[in-house]
Coordinates of C-alpha atoms in Angstrom, one line a residue:
X1003 CA 56.5 93.2 33.7
X1004 CA 58.8 90.4 32.9
X1005 CA 61.5 90.5 30.2
X1006 CA 62.3 87.5 28.0
X1007 CA 65.9 87.2 26.9
X1008 CA 67.1 84.5 24.4
X1009 CA 70.7 83.5 24.7
X1010 CA 71.7 82.6 21.1
X1011 CA 74.7 81.9 19.0
X1012 CA 74.6 79.1 16.5
X1013 CA 78.3 78.5 17.2
X1014 CA 78.8 75.8 19.8
X1015 CA 81.1 76.2 22.7
X1016 CA 80.8 79.9 23.2
X1017 CA 79.4 79.8 26.8
X1018 CA 75.7 80.1 26.1
X1019 CA 74.6 77.6 28.7
X1020 CA 77.3 78.6 31.2
X1021 CA 76.0 82.2 30.8
X1022 CA 72.4 81.2 31.1
X1023 CA 72.9 79.2 34.3
X1024 CA 75.2 81.7 36.0
X1025 CA 73.5 84.9 34.9
X1026 CA 70.2 83.5 36.1
X1027 CA 71.7 82.4 39.5
X1028 CA 73.4 85.8 39.9
X1029 CA 70.1 87.7 39.1
X1030 CA 68.4 85.5 41.7
X1031 CA 71.1 86.3 44.2
X1032 CA 70.4 90.0 43.5
X1033 CA 66.8 89.3 44.4
X1034 CA 65.3 89.1 41.0
X1035 CA 62.8 86.4 40.1
X1036 CA 64.2 84.4 37.2
X1037 CA 63.1 81.5 35.1
X1038 CA 65.5 79.5 32.8
X1039 CA 63.8 77.9 29.8
X1040 CA 66.1 75.1 28.6
X1041 CA 65.4 75.0 24.8
X1042 CA 68.4 72.9 23.9
X1043 CA 67.9 69.1 23.5
X1044 CA 71.3 68.6 25.1
X1045 CA 69.6 69.7 28.3
X1046 CA 72.9 71.1 29.8
X1047 CA 71.1 73.9 31.7
X1048 CA 68.9 71.3 33.3
X1049 CA 71.8 69.1 34.4
X1050 CA 73.9 72.1 35.2
X1051 CA 71.7 73.2 38.0
X1052 CA 71.4 69.8 39.5
X1053 CA 68.5 67.9 37.8
X1054 CA 68.8 64.4 36.4
X1055 CA 67.6 64.7 32.8
X1056 CA 66.5 61.1 32.8
X1057 CA 64.1 61.8 35.6
X1058 CA 62.5 64.8 33.9
X1059 CA 58.8 64.0 33.3
X1060 CA 57.5 67.3 32.2
X1061 CA 59.7 69.5 30.0
X1062 CA 59.6 72.2 27.4
X1063 CA 58.9 69.5 24.9
X1064 CA 55.5 68.6 26.5
X1065 CA 54.7 72.4 26.6
X1066 CA 55.5 72.9 22.9
X1067 CA 54.1 69.6 21.4
X1068 CA 51.4 68.4 23.9
X1069 CA 49.9 71.7 25.1
X1070 CA 51.1 71.3 28.7
X1071 CA 50.9 74.6 30.6
X1072 CA 54.2 76.1 31.4
X1073 CA 53.5 76.4 35.1
X1074 CA 53.1 72.6 35.2
X1075 CA 56.6 72.1 33.9
X1076 CA 58.3 74.6 36.1
X1077 CA 60.8 73.1 38.8
X1078 CA 62.3 75.2 41.6
X1079 CA 66.0 75.2 41.9
X1080 CA 68.0 75.3 45.1
X1081 CA 68.6 79.0 44.7
X1082 CA 65.6 81.0 46.0
X1083 CA 63.9 82.9 43.2
X1084 CA 65.4 80.8 40.3
X1085 CA 63.2 78.3 38.5
X1086 CA 63.6 76.2 35.3
X1087 CA 61.5 74.6 32.6
X1088 CA 63.7 71.7 31.9
X1089 CA 64.7 70.1 28.6
X1090 CA 64.7 66.5 27.4
X1091 CA 66.3 64.6 24.6
X1092 CA 62.7 64.3 23.1
X1093 CA 63.2 68.0 22.0
X1094 CA 65.4 66.7 19.2
X1095 CA 62.2 65.5 17.4
X1096 CA 60.1 68.6 18.2
X1097 CA 61.3 70.6 15.2
X1098 CA 60.0 68.0 12.8
X1099 CA 56.7 67.6 14.8
X1100 CA 56.2 71.3 14.7
X1101 CA 56.5 71.6 11.0
X1102 CA 52.9 71.0 10.3
X1103 CA 51.5 73.1 13.2
X1104 CA 49.8 76.4 12.6
X1105 CA 51.8 79.4 13.6
X1106 CA 54.7 77.0 14.3
X1107 CA 57.2 80.0 14.9
X1108 CA 55.1 81.2 17.8
X1109 CA 54.6 78.1 19.9
X1110 CA 57.1 79.1 22.6
X1111 CA 55.6 82.6 22.8
X1112 CA 52.2 81.1 23.5
X1113 CA 53.7 78.8 26.1
X1114 CA 55.5 81.6 28.0
X1115 CA 52.8 84.4 27.7
X1116 CA 50.7 83.2 30.8
X1117 CA 53.8 83.2 33.1
X1118 CA 55.8 86.1 31.7
X1119 CA 54.7 88.5 34.4
X1120 CA 55.5 86.1 37.3
X1121 CA 59.2 86.7 36.7
X1122 CA 61.6 89.7 36.4
X1123 CA 63.6 87.8 33.7
X1124 CA 63.0 84.7 31.7
X1125 CA 66.3 83.4 30.0
X1126 CA 65.9 81.0 27.1
X1127 CA 69.0 78.9 26.6
X1128 CA 69.0 78.1 22.9
X1129 CA 70.6 75.2 21.1
X1130 CA 73.7 75.9 18.9
X1131 CA 71.7 76.0 15.7
X1132 CA 69.4 78.4 13.9
X1133 CA 66.6 75.8 13.6
X1134 CA 62.9 76.2 14.3
X1135 CA 63.2 76.1 18.1
X1136 CA 65.8 78.9 18.1
X1137 CA 63.4 80.8 15.7
X1138 CA 60.7 80.2 18.4
X1139 CA 62.9 81.5 21.1
X1140 CA 63.8 84.7 19.1
X1141 CA 60.0 85.2 18.3
X1142 CA 59.1 84.9 22.0
X1143 CA 61.9 87.1 23.3
X1144 CA 62.0 90.8 24.0
X1145 CA 65.8 90.7 23.4
X1146 CA 68.7 88.5 22.5
X1147 CA 71.9 88.2 24.4
X1148 CA 74.9 87.0 22.3
X1149 CA 77.8 85.3 24.0
X1150 CA 81.1 85.6 22.0
X1151 CA 84.1 83.7 23.1
X1152 CA 87.5 85.5 23.0
X1153 CA 89.0 83.0 20.5
X1154 CA 90.2 83.0 16.9
X1155 CA 86.9 82.3 15.2
X1156 CA 84.9 84.5 17.5
X1157 CA 83.4 86.7 14.8
X1158 CA 82.9 83.9 12.3
X1159 CA 79.2 83.1 12.0
X1160 CA 78.1 86.2 13.9
X1161 CA 77.1 87.7 10.5
X1162 CA 74.7 84.7 9.9
X1163 CA 73.2 85.1 13.4
X1164 CA 72.7 88.8 13.0
X1165 CA 71.1 88.2 9.6
X1166 CA 68.7 85.7 11.2
X1167 CA 67.8 88.2 13.9
X1168 CA 67.2 90.8 11.2
X1169 CA 64.8 88.5 9.3
X1170 CA 63.0 87.7 12.6
X1171 CA 62.7 91.5 13.3
X1172 CA 61.3 92.0 9.9
X1173 CA 58.8 89.1 9.8
X1174 CA 58.1 87.5 13.1
X1175 CA 59.0 89.9 16.0
X1176 CA 59.3 93.6 15.2
X1177 CA 60.0 94.3 18.9
X1178 CA 63.1 92.1 19.1
X1179 CA 66.1 94.1 20.4
X1180 CA 69.8 93.0 20.8
X1181 CA 70.4 93.1 24.5
X1182 CA 74.1 93.0 23.9
X1183 CA 77.2 91.0 23.3
X1184 CA 78.9 89.2 26.2
X1185 CA 82.6 88.4 25.8
X1186 CA 83.4 85.0 27.4
X1187 CA 86.4 82.7 28.0
X1188 CA 88.7 85.7 28.2
X1189 CA 92.4 85.0 29.1
X1190 CA 94.3 88.2 29.9
X1191 CA 97.6 86.4 29.2
X1192 CA 96.8 85.8 25.6
X1193 CA 97.3 88.5 23.0
X1194 CA 94.6 86.9 20.9
X1195 CA 92.0 87.4 23.7
X1196 CA 92.7 91.1 23.8
X1197 CA 92.6 91.3 20.0
X1198 CA 89.1 89.7 20.0
X1199 CA 87.9 92.1 22.7
X1200 CA 89.2 95.1 20.6
X1201 CA 87.7 93.7 17.5
X1202 CA 84.2 93.0 19.0
X1203 CA 84.2 96.4 20.7
X1204 CA 85.2 98.2 17.5
X1205 CA 82.4 96.4 15.6
X1206 CA 79.6 96.6 18.1
X1207 CA 80.6 99.5 20.3
X1208 CA 78.2 100.2 23.2
X1209 CA 76.3 97.0 22.5
X1210 CA 79.1 95.1 24.1
X1211 CA 78.7 94.6 27.9
X1212 CA 81.5 96.1 30.0
X1213 CA 81.8 92.9 32.0
X1214 CA 84.0 90.3 30.5
X1215 CA 83.8 86.7 31.7
X1216 CA 87.2 85.3 32.3
X1217 CA 88.3 81.7 31.8
X1218 CA 88.0 80.2 35.3
X1219 CA 88.4 76.7 36.5
X1220 CA 85.6 77.0 39.0
X1221 CA 83.1 78.0 36.3
X1222 CA 84.1 74.8 34.4
X1223 CA 83.9 72.6 37.4
X1224 CA 80.6 73.8 38.8
X1225 CA 78.2 72.0 36.3
X1226 CA 79.6 68.6 37.1
X1227 CA 78.4 69.3 40.7
X1228 CA 75.0 70.5 39.4
X1229 CA 75.5 74.0 40.8
X1230 CA 75.9 77.5 39.4
X1231 CA 79.3 78.9 40.2
X1232 CA 77.9 81.3 42.8
X1233 CA 76.9 78.3 44.9
X1234 CA 80.0 76.3 44.1
X1235 CA 82.5 79.0 44.9
X1236 CA 81.1 82.4 45.5
X1237 CA 84.6 83.9 45.9
X1238 CA 85.8 82.8 42.5
X1239 CA 86.7 85.1 39.7
X1240 CA 83.9 83.5 37.5
X1241 CA 81.3 84.1 40.2
X1242 CA 82.3 87.7 40.6
X1243 CA 82.2 88.2 36.8
X1244 CA 78.7 86.8 36.5
X1245 CA 77.4 88.9 39.4
X1246 CA 78.9 92.0 37.7
X1247 CA 77.2 91.0 34.5
X1248 CA 73.9 90.6 36.3
X1249 CA 74.3 94.0 37.9
X1250 CA 75.0 95.5 34.5
X1251 CA 72.0 93.9 32.9
X1252 CA 69.7 95.1 35.7
X1253 CA 71.1 98.7 35.5
X1254 CA 70.8 98.8 31.7
X1255 CA 67.1 97.7 31.9
X1256 CA 66.3 100.0 34.8
X1257 CA 67.7 102.9 32.9
X1258 CA 65.4 102.1 30.0
X1259 CA 62.4 101.9 32.3
X1260 CA 63.0 105.3 33.8

């Protein structure tokens, strides 16, 4: 039975796409079957694993708006066991086109339902907004993973996101859980980074993953080569962090199943 996890935070630059790509790649390396759904018009997940966005012919846009079946939009990545439904700039207009559709909040859920059990994990990379496509992602997901960067404004806007999640739990997806908070862009040399870690842990306690993703040059460089960091430099600190995060995610979910 597959699990759909949305990666959401309406604040930009917190490491959502970086986490989506590298967590998916790490899960695949650990022999899980993973699908990334790039639900962000910027299509950074798509380019970040090596696909030219200009050459994408079938994307999540066609699935949502034109009724294309998800399996026809899936592309295999160079990591065995990791696939992607790519995004496209057309997705910018999808929210407006969806406004008049029936059950518009559930379009993505319907798209993913037929393929859900083909994967262990489906990770939806959301755009940095709380628009209709992010609402679709949260309505389709079993849980939401929230990246939080270890910087000054980290907790700003989290209240708004948690409020949106609460509304969706109340109205659209009563089963939606918070998978957890992932601390990203941590720099051990900065007192501020440590303060943010303490603050987030104090607020959210056991909902915060033990694994902290450190600032790492290799993680920043990898997308320009169209590779997850585990392929770009498997020995790097960033690669080790994301493999540890993947292990922690797997063990949390296997504990629940037992």
